[in-house]
Each structure stands twice: as C-alpha cells, then as structure tokens.
Coordinates of C-alpha atoms in Angstrom, one line a residue:
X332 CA 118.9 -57.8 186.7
X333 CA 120.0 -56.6 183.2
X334 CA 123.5 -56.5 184.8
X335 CA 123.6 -60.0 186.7
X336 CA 122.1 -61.4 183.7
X337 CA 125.1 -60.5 181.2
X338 CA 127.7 -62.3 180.2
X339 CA 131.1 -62.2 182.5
X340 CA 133.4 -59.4 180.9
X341 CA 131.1 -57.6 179.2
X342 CA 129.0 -54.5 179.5
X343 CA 125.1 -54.7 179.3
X344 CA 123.9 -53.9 176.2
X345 CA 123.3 -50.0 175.9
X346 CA 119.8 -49.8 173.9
X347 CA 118.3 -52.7 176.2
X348 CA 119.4 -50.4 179.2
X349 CA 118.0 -47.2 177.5
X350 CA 115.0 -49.4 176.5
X351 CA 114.5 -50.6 179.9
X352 CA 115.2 -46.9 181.5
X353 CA 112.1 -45.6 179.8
X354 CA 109.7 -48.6 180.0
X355 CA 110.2 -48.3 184.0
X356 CA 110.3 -44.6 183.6
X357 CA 106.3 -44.7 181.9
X358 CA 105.4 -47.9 183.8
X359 CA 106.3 -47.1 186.9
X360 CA 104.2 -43.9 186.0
X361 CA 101.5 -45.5 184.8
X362 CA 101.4 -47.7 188.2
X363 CA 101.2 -43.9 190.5
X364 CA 98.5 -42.9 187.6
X365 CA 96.1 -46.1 188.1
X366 CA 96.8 -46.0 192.1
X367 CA 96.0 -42.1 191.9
X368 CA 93.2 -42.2 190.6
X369 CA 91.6 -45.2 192.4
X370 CA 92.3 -43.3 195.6
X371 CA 91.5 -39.2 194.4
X372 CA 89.0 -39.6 196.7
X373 CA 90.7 -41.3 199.7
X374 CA 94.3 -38.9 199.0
X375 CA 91.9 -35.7 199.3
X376 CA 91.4 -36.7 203.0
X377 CA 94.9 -38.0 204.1
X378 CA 97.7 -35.2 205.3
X379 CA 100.3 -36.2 203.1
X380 CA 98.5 -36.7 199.8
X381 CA 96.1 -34.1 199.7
X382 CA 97.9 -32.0 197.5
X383 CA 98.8 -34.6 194.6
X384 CA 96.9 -33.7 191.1
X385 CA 94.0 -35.4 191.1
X386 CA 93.2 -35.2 194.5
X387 CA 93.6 -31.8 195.3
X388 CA 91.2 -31.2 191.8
X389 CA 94.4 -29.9 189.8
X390 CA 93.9 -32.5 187.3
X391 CA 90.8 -33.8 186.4
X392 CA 90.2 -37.6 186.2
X393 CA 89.7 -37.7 182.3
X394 CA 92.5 -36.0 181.7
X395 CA 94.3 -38.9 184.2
X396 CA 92.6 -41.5 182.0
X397 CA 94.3 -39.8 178.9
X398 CA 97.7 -39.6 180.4
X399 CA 97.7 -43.0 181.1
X400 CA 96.6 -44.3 177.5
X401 CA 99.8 -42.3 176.5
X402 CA 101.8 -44.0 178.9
X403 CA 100.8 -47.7 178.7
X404 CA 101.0 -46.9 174.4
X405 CA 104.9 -45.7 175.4
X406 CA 105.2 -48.8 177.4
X407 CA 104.2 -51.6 175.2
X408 CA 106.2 -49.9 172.8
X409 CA 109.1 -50.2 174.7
X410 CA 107.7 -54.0 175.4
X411 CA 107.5 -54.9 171.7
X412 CA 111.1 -54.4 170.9
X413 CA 111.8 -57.4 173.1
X414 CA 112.2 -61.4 173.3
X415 CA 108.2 -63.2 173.5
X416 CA 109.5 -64.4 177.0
X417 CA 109.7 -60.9 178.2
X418 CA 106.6 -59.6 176.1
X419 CA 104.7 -62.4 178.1
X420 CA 106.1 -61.5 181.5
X421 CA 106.0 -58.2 180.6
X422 CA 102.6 -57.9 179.8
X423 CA 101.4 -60.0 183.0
X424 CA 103.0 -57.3 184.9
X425 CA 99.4 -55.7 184.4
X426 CA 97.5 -57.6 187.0
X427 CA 99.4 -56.7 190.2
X428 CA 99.4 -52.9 188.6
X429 CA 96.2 -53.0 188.7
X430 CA 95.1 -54.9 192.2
X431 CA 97.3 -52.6 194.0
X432 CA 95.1 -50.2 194.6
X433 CA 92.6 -52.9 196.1
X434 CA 95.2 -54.3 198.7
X435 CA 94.7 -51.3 201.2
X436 CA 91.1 -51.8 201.2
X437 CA 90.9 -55.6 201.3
X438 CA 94.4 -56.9 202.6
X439 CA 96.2 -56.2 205.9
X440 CA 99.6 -56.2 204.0
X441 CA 99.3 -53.6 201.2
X442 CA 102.6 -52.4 201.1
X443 CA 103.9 -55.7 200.6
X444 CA 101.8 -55.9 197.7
X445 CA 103.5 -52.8 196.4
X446 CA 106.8 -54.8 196.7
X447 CA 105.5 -57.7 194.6
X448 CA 104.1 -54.9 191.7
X449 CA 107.3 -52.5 191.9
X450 CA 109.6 -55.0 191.3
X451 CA 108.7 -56.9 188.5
X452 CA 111.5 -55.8 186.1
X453 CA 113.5 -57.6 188.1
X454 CA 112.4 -60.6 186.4
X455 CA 111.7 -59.1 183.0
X456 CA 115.2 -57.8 183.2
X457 CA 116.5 -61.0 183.3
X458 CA 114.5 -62.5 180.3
X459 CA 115.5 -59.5 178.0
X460 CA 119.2 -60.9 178.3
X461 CA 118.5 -65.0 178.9
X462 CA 115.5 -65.1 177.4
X463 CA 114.4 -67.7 180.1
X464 CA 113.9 -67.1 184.1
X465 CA 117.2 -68.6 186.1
X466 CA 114.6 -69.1 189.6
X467 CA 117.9 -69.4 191.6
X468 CA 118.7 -65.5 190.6
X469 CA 115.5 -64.2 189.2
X470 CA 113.7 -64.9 192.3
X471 CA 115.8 -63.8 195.5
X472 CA 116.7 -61.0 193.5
X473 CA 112.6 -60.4 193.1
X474 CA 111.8 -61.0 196.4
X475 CA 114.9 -58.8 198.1
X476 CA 113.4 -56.0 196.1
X477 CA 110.1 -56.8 197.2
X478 CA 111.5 -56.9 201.0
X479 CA 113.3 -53.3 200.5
X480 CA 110.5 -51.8 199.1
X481 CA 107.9 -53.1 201.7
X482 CA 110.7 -51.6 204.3
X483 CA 110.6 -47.7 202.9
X484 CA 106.9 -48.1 202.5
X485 CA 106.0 -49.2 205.7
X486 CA 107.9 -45.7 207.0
X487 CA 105.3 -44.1 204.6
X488 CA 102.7 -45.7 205.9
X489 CA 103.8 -44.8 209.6
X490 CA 103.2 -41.2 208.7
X491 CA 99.5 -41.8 207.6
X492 CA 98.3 -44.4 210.4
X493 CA 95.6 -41.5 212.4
X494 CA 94.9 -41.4 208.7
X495 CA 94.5 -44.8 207.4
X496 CA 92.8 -45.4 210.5
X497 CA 90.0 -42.9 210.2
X498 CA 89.5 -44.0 206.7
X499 CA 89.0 -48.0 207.7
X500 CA 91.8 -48.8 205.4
X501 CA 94.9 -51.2 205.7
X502 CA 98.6 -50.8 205.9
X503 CA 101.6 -52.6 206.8
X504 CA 102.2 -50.5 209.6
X505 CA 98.8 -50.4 211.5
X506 CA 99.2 -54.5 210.8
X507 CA 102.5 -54.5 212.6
X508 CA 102.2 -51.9 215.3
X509 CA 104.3 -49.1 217.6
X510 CA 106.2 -51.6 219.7
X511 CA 107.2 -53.7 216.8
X512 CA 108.2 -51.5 214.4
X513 CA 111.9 -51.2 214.2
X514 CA 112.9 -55.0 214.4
X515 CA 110.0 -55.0 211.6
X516 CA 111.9 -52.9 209.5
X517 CA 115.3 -54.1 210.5
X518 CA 114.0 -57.5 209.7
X519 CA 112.7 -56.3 206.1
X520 CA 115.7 -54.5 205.3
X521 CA 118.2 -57.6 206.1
X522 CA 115.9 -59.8 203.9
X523 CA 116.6 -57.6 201.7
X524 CA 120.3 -57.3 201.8
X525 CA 120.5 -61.4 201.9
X526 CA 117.8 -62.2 199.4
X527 CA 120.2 -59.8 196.6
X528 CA 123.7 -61.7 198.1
X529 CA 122.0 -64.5 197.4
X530 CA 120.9 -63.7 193.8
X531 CA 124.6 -62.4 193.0
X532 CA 126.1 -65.4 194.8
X533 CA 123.8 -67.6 192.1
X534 CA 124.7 -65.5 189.1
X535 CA 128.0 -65.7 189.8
X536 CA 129.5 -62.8 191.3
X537 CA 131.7 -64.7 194.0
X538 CA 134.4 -63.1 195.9
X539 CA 133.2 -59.7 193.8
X540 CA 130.1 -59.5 196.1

C-alpha cells in the first residue's frame, strides 16, 4: 500500500519502508506471541503444533509475556514516528490481534478472521503516505489480502481438521467441507487476484496493471 499510495514517478520513501519492514516484522510477531500463548494448551494436542515453544514447554509462558512487552514497546515505537491518522489506525489494529485467538473457539470462520487481523497494514500503509484512507484503494486492496490470506489458511486448517475436531474447535475448513474445498479456495484466491486489480485500477496504475 506504501507503493500504490506514492506519488506517480517516484520511489517510496526508504525510512517509511524500513519503518514499516520492522513494525510488521515485531507486530506480526507479537500477533503469533498473543495467539501462542492463548492456545499452549490446545497446540500441545494438535499434530502440527505440538512442537512450537510454548506448547511443547520450551518456553515458559512468563517468559512469552516478557517477549511480547518487548515487542509491542518495538512496535509503538515504530508507530510514534508516524502521521496521528496512522497512530490512530495503527493502534486500533490491537482489537482484532487480540480477538483472534477467540474466533476458533466462538466463530465458524476463524481463518477469515486471521485475514481481517493480518492485513491491516494495508490500510496503515496507505495513511503513512496520504495521511487519509482513499476507500476506493485502501479497501479492495484490504479485503483481497484478507481473501489470500483466508485461502493459504484454510490449506492449514485442512491439515488439522481430525484435530480441530476432537478438540470442539472451529475452522474454515471443517465450516466448508471435503466436497467443497477446491472451488472454495479457487473462489478465495480469485477474490483475491480481483479485489488487488481493482485497488491498482483505483490508484491509478492503468494499462501498468
């Protein structure tokens, strides 16, 4: 979004790339902390997530607890070097971050949520450049994101289904079914692929895209 959002002819500015490299670097790190450790208990009894730290004992959950304070610290140091508009956005990004690990347990469409939290610098991006939200853009590019994202974890969550299952919990994939599966994810990548032509259409891009 950085890109789209900058001017025609010119390169995005370096420092607000590098800026933005390592606030998605520690947030999106933060995000697999909080998740992690919300589901130590659940992970030590699924197949293919047994072995991460905190579920296989490796790291203990205070020592999670402190890890996160030191990323969420590099984060909203990262955050404070920006416009308000993005500190604002920025800082709501929180919520979904945290809910996330409450959608397998209370919504049928979890990985969809994921979509909605992993891709919120797709709209911060945009504000760090325009300082203002462009909804013809900001928002197919957000939601095409969102779509990808719910496509490769939904093939995650194919893997763990006996799993999921057995532990009364919800995913995408146990929501859509065997039979359905690959127009599913067909369908979620091609919403993808035109949710972001029309976002570069929007900005701009033309014959380019």
């Amino acid at each position: 979004s950085i890109g789209l959002a900058t001017p025609a002819g010119h390169f995005p500015d370096p420092t607000l790339l590098a800026l933005f490299g390592v606030g998605a670097f520690v947030m999106r790190g933060a995000g697999c902390t909080i998740n992690d450790f919300h589901d130590r208990d659940i992970d030590s009894k699924v197949s293919r997530t047994r072995e991460r730290p905190l579920a296989s004992g490796a790291v203990s959950p205070a020592a999670a607890v402190a890890f996160l304070a030191a990323q969420s610290t590099v984060g909203l140091g990262v955050l404070l070097q920006l416009n308000w508009t993005t500190i604002a956005l920025g800082a709501a990004s929180v919520v979904p971050v945290a809910l996330y690990p409450l959608a397998k347990r209370y919504t049928r469409w979890p990985q969809a949520v994921l979509g909605l939290t992993f891709n919120w610098g797709a709209i911060v991006g945009w504000t760090a450049v325009q300082g203002t939200v462009d909804p013809n853009v900001v928002l197919p590019l957000y939601f095409g994101s969102a779509a990808w994202t719910l496509m490769y974890d939904t093939l995650y969550a194919y893997q763990d289904k006996a799993d999921d299952k057995q532990l009364n919990l919800h995913s995408s994939a146990l929501t859509i079914g065997d039979q359905l599966a690959k127009p599913a994810l067909s369908g979620f990548a091609l919403a993808a692929v035109g949710l972001w032509a029309v976002a570069g259409h929007n900005a701009g891009l033309g014959e380019s895209l």
